[in-house]
């Protein structure tokens, strides 16, 4: 869960200058933290058994995501 890994993804997407245009979804808070440190917007998918984050927007379903 290293921010550099997500910066590498941004580089592959040619999005290093606009990382805030990338929305990263995960149910793993550590992944969301690293993506956010790389400048991405983040949303946690809260599934049964997932602890909801206090640091990230949370949703229960994809249709709950506001773009």
Coordinates of C-alpha atoms in Angstrom, one line a residue:
X1 CA 0.0 0.0 0.0
X2 CA 2.6 2.5 -1.1
X3 CA 1.7 5.8 -2.6
X4 CA 4.4 5.4 -5.2
X5 CA 2.6 2.4 -6.7
X6 CA -0.4 4.6 -7.3
X7 CA 1.8 7.4 -8.8
X8 CA 3.2 4.7 -11.2
X9 CA -0.4 3.9 -12.2
X10 CA -1.0 7.6 -12.9
X11 CA 2.1 7.7 -15.0
X12 CA 0.9 4.7 -17.0
X13 CA -2.4 6.5 -17.6
X14 CA -0.6 9.8 -18.5
X15 CA -2.5 11.4 -15.6
X16 CA 0.5 12.6 -13.4
X17 CA -0.5 16.2 -13.9
X18 CA -4.2 15.6 -13.1
X19 CA -4.4 12.8 -10.5
X20 CA -7.6 14.3 -9.1
X21 CA -9.4 13.3 -12.3
X22 CA -8.9 9.6 -11.3
X23 CA -11.4 8.0 -8.9
X24 CA -10.0 5.1 -7.1
X25 CA -12.4 2.6 -5.5
X26 CA -11.6 -0.1 -3.0
X27 CA -12.8 -1.7 0.1
X28 CA -9.3 -1.7 1.6
X29 CA -8.6 1.5 3.6
X30 CA -4.8 1.2 3.3
X31 CA -5.1 1.2 -0.5
X32 CA -7.4 4.2 -0.4
X33 CA -4.9 6.1 1.8
X34 CA -2.1 5.4 -0.6
X35 CA -4.1 6.4 -3.6
X36 CA -5.2 9.6 -1.9
X37 CA -1.6 10.4 -1.0
X38 CA -0.8 10.1 -4.7
X39 CA -3.5 12.7 -5.4
X40 CA -6.4 10.5 -6.5
X41 CA -10.0 10.9 -5.4
X42 CA -11.1 7.9 -3.4
X43 CA -14.3 6.1 -2.4
X44 CA -14.5 3.2 -0.1
X45 CA -16.9 0.4 -1.1
X46 CA -18.4 -0.8 2.2
X47 CA -19.3 -4.4 2.0
X48 CA -20.6 -6.8 4.7
X49 CA -17.7 -7.2 7.2
X50 CA -15.9 -4.0 5.9
X51 CA -15.1 -1.4 8.5
X52 CA -16.3 2.0 7.2
X53 CA -13.5 4.6 6.9
X54 CA -13.7 8.0 8.5
X55 CA -11.1 9.4 6.1
X56 CA -12.8 8.5 2.8
X57 CA -16.2 8.9 1.2
X58 CA -18.0 5.6 1.6
X59 CA -20.8 3.9 -0.4
X60 CA -22.6 0.6 -0.3
X61 CA -23.2 0.3 -4.0
X62 CA -21.7 1.7 -7.2
X63 CA -25.0 3.6 -7.9
X64 CA -24.3 5.5 -4.7
X65 CA -21.2 7.1 -6.2
X66 CA -21.7 10.8 -7.0
X67 CA -19.5 11.9 -9.9

